[in-house]
Amino acid sequence: LFRSIMIKRKGLVTVLSGFSGAGKGTIMKHLMERHGDIYNLSISATSRAPRTGEVDDRDYFFKSREEFEAMIDAGQLLEYTQFNGNYYGTPRDYVVDLTEKGQDVILEIEINGALQVREMYPEALLLFVTPPDATSLKERLVGRGTEAPDVIEQRLALSYEQSFQMDKYDYFIVNDDLDACVRQVHEIIQAERYRCFRNKENILEMQDELKVFAKGDKK
Ligand code: 5GP
């Protein structure tokens, strides 16, 4: 009776954010390994130097400070921030182009940027990832071995301040079991796509089709 009317919606912008050391990068890596066919991971631009093993255009678009500032001036970034003395930002076109086509995009970014995305896209899905407790947060930062002790101290102090932003997010995810965590992120995103407020166009179309059955309508 009905034409197949559904599946008309913009792609979902998901922001995976949370404390530095919460394991966001690892979660994203596993999520993309399992579901890379349905998710698009936004690659950020940064002015920080590549770490060993990092590849330009894959892990980040590595830029000089000048190049990064030119991107800001040209309006090419959806959000950006300075973190630990370096610029980080999300290129706008990738996110806009894919979501216009109905594809889902995930941003793995820090908290300041996440809240900027919230302003820009009130309908974005914000996920906050945290380690099970403060001790394991510190252990992860130390264990990662990529940051100097004073940087770790700074990041922990920042985590305290950022803990007051958690209630601005849609979901709170504790990363104590990586596998479970990756599954939760996937399931939340999938369920989120069916929220009524994300399907306004489909609802209108359904109402329009049902009009012929309206009482008193002799069409
Ligand atoms: P790292 O230098 O360890 O790769 O990243 C430092 C922090 O910057 C991480 O918390 C990471 O999520 C965040 N980050 C990476 N890309 C972006 C971005 O495009 N925008 C913002 N706001 N943060 C980012």
Coordinates of C-alpha atoms and ligand atoms in Angstrom, one line a residue:
L1 CA 0.0 0.0 0.0
F2 CA 2.7 2.5 1.0
R3 CA 5.5 3.2 -1.3
S4 CA 8.7 2.5 0.5
I5 CA 9.0 6.0 1.9
M6 CA 11.5 5.8 4.7
I7 CA 15.3 6.4 4.9
K8 CA 15.3 10.0 4.0
R9 CA 17.4 11.7 6.6
K10 CA 20.6 13.6 6.9
G11 CA 23.6 11.7 8.1
L12 CA 24.3 11.7 11.9
V13 CA 27.2 13.7 13.3
T14 CA 28.5 11.8 16.3
V15 CA 31.2 13.3 18.5
L16 CA 33.2 10.9 20.6
S17 CA 34.9 12.9 23.3
G18 CA 36.0 12.7 26.9
F19 CA 39.1 12.9 29.0
S20 CA 42.5 12.7 27.5
G21 CA 43.5 9.1 28.3
A22 CA 40.0 7.7 28.2
G23 CA 40.8 5.5 25.2
K24 CA 38.8 7.4 22.6
G25 CA 41.4 6.7 19.9
T26 CA 41.4 2.9 20.6
I27 CA 37.6 2.8 20.7
M28 CA 37.5 4.5 17.3
K29 CA 40.1 2.2 15.8
H30 CA 38.1 -0.9 16.8
L31 CA 34.8 0.6 15.8
M32 CA 36.2 1.4 12.3
E33 CA 37.7 -2.1 12.0
R34 CA 34.3 -3.6 12.8
H35 CA 32.0 -1.1 11.1
G36 CA 34.1 0.9 8.7
D37 CA 31.5 0.1 6.1
I38 CA 28.9 2.3 7.7
Y39 CA 30.9 5.0 9.6
N40 CA 33.1 7.7 8.3
L41 CA 35.8 8.9 10.6
S42 CA 36.7 12.6 10.2
I43 CA 40.4 13.2 9.9
S44 CA 41.5 16.3 11.9
A45 CA 44.0 18.9 11.0
T46 CA 46.7 19.6 13.6
S47 CA 49.8 21.8 14.1
R48 CA 51.4 19.2 16.4
A49 CA 54.3 17.2 15.0
P50 CA 53.7 13.6 13.9
R51 CA 54.5 10.9 16.4
T52 CA 56.4 7.9 15.3
G53 CA 54.3 5.7 13.1
E54 CA 51.7 8.4 12.4
V55 CA 51.0 9.1 8.7
D56 CA 50.0 12.4 7.1
D57 CA 46.5 12.4 5.6
R58 CA 45.6 9.2 7.5
D59 CA 46.1 10.0 11.2
Y60 CA 45.9 13.8 10.8
F61 CA 46.4 16.4 8.2
F62 CA 49.7 17.7 9.7
K63 CA 50.1 21.5 9.2
S64 CA 52.4 24.3 10.3
R65 CA 50.8 26.9 12.6
E66 CA 50.7 29.3 9.7
E67 CA 48.9 26.8 7.4
F68 CA 46.5 26.0 10.2
E69 CA 45.7 29.7 10.8
A70 CA 45.1 30.1 7.1
M71 CA 42.5 27.3 7.4
I72 CA 40.8 29.1 10.2
D73 CA 40.8 32.4 8.3
A74 CA 39.3 30.7 5.2
G75 CA 36.5 29.2 7.3
Q76 CA 37.6 25.7 6.5
L77 CA 37.2 24.4 10.0
L78 CA 33.9 23.3 11.7
E79 CA 35.5 23.7 15.1
Y80 CA 39.1 24.1 16.4
T81 CA 40.9 24.6 19.6
Q82 CA 44.4 24.9 21.1
F83 CA 45.3 21.9 23.1
N84 CA 48.6 21.5 24.9
G85 CA 50.1 24.3 22.8
N86 CA 48.9 22.9 19.4
Y87 CA 46.0 23.6 17.1
Y88 CA 43.5 20.8 16.4
G89 CA 40.5 21.2 14.1
T90 CA 37.9 19.4 12.1
P91 CA 37.8 20.2 8.3
R92 CA 34.3 21.4 7.5
D93 CA 33.7 20.0 4.0
Y94 CA 34.1 16.4 4.8
V95 CA 31.5 16.5 7.5
V96 CA 29.0 18.7 5.5
D97 CA 29.4 16.7 2.2
L98 CA 28.9 13.3 3.7
T99 CA 26.0 14.2 6.1
E100 CA 24.2 15.9 3.2
K101 CA 24.4 12.6 1.4
G102 CA 22.9 10.8 4.4
Q103 CA 26.1 9.3 5.6
D104 CA 27.1 9.1 9.3
V105 CA 30.3 10.8 10.4
I106 CA 32.2 10.4 13.6
L107 CA 34.5 13.0 15.1
E108 CA 37.0 12.0 17.8
I109 CA 37.9 15.3 19.4
E110 CA 38.5 16.9 22.8
I111 CA 35.8 18.5 24.9
N112 CA 36.1 22.1 23.9
G113 CA 35.7 21.2 20.3
A114 CA 32.8 18.9 21.1
L115 CA 30.9 21.7 22.7
Q116 CA 31.5 23.9 19.7
V117 CA 30.0 21.2 17.5
R118 CA 27.0 21.1 19.8
E119 CA 26.5 24.9 19.1
M120 CA 26.9 24.4 15.4
Y121 CA 24.8 21.2 15.1
P122 CA 22.4 21.1 18.0
E123 CA 21.3 17.7 16.7
A124 CA 24.8 16.2 16.9
L125 CA 25.1 13.1 19.1
L126 CA 27.6 13.7 21.9
L127 CA 29.2 10.7 23.6
F128 CA 31.4 11.2 26.7
V129 CA 33.9 8.5 27.3
T130 CA 35.6 8.1 30.7
P131 CA 37.9 5.6 32.3
P132 CA 36.3 3.7 35.3
D133 CA 38.0 5.9 37.9
A134 CA 40.6 8.7 38.3
T135 CA 43.4 6.4 39.1
S136 CA 43.1 4.5 35.9
L137 CA 42.9 7.8 34.0
K138 CA 46.3 8.7 35.4
E139 CA 47.7 5.2 34.8
R140 CA 46.6 5.3 31.1
L141 CA 48.3 8.6 30.5
V142 CA 51.5 7.5 32.1
G143 CA 51.4 4.1 30.4
R144 CA 50.9 5.6 27.0
G145 CA 54.4 7.0 27.3
T146 CA 53.7 9.7 24.7
E147 CA 53.6 12.7 27.1
A148 CA 56.1 14.2 29.5
P149 CA 55.2 14.2 33.2
D150 CA 54.3 17.9 33.3
V151 CA 52.0 17.5 30.4
I152 CA 50.3 14.6 32.1
E153 CA 49.8 16.7 35.2
Q154 CA 48.3 19.5 33.0
R155 CA 45.9 17.0 31.3
L156 CA 44.8 15.6 34.7
A157 CA 44.1 19.1 36.1
L158 CA 42.2 19.8 32.9
S159 CA 40.2 16.7 33.4
Y160 CA 39.0 17.9 36.7
E161 CA 37.7 21.2 35.1
Q162 CA 36.2 19.3 32.2
S163 CA 34.3 16.9 34.5
F164 CA 31.8 19.8 35.0
Q165 CA 30.9 19.7 31.3
M166 CA 29.8 16.0 31.3
D167 CA 26.1 16.8 31.7
K168 CA 26.1 18.6 28.4
Y169 CA 26.6 15.3 26.6
D170 CA 23.9 12.8 25.5
Y171 CA 25.6 9.6 26.7
F172 CA 28.1 8.7 29.4
I173 CA 30.2 5.7 28.5
V174 CA 32.6 4.0 30.9
N175 CA 35.5 2.4 29.1
D176 CA 36.4 -0.5 31.5
D177 CA 36.0 -3.2 28.9
L178 CA 37.1 -2.2 25.4
D179 CA 35.0 -4.7 23.6
A180 CA 31.8 -3.8 25.5
C181 CA 32.5 -0.2 25.0
V182 CA 32.9 -0.4 21.2
R183 CA 29.6 -2.4 21.1
Q184 CA 27.9 0.3 23.2
V185 CA 29.1 3.1 21.0
H186 CA 27.8 1.2 17.9
E187 CA 24.5 0.4 19.4
I188 CA 23.9 3.9 20.7
I189 CA 24.6 5.4 17.3
Q190 CA 22.3 2.9 15.6
A191 CA 19.4 3.4 18.0
E192 CA 19.9 7.2 17.7
R193 CA 19.2 7.1 14.0
Y194 CA 15.6 6.0 14.7
R195 CA 14.7 8.9 17.1
C196 CA 11.6 10.6 16.0
F197 CA 13.2 14.1 16.0
R198 CA 15.8 12.8 13.5
N199 CA 13.1 11.5 11.1
K200 CA 10.9 14.6 10.8
E201 CA 10.9 14.4 7.0
N202 CA 9.8 10.8 7.0
I203 CA 7.0 11.6 9.5
L204 CA 5.7 14.4 7.3
E205 CA 5.7 12.2 4.3
M206 CA 3.8 9.4 6.1
Q207 CA 1.3 12.0 7.2
D208 CA 0.9 13.2 3.7
E209 CA 0.3 9.7 2.3
L210 CA -2.2 9.0 5.1
K211 CA -4.2 12.1 4.1
V212 CA -6.3 10.2 1.6
F213 CA -7.7 8.1 4.4
A214 CA -8.8 11.1 6.4
K215 CA -12.4 11.2 7.4
G216 CA -14.5 13.3 5.0
D217 CA -11.8 13.3 2.4
K218 CA -13.5 12.2 -0.9
K219 CA -10.3 12.3 -3.0
Ligands
5GP1 P1 46.7 13.9 20.3 O1 47.7 14.9 20.2 O2 47.0 13.0 21.5 O3 46.6 13.1 19.0 O4 45.3 14.6 20.6 C1 45.1 15.4 21.7 C2 43.6 15.7 21.8 O5 43.1 16.4 20.7 C3 42.8 14.4 21.9 O6 41.9 14.5 23.0 C4 42.0 14.4 20.6 O7 40.8 13.8 20.7 C5 41.9 15.9 20.3 N1 41.6 16.2 18.9 C6 42.0 15.5 17.8 N2 41.6 16.1 16.7 C7 40.8 17.1 17.1 C8 40.0 18.1 16.4 O8 39.9 18.1 15.2 N3 39.4 19.0 17.2 C9 39.5 19.1 18.5 N4 38.8 20.0 19.2 N5 40.2 18.2 19.2 C10 40.9 17.2 18.5

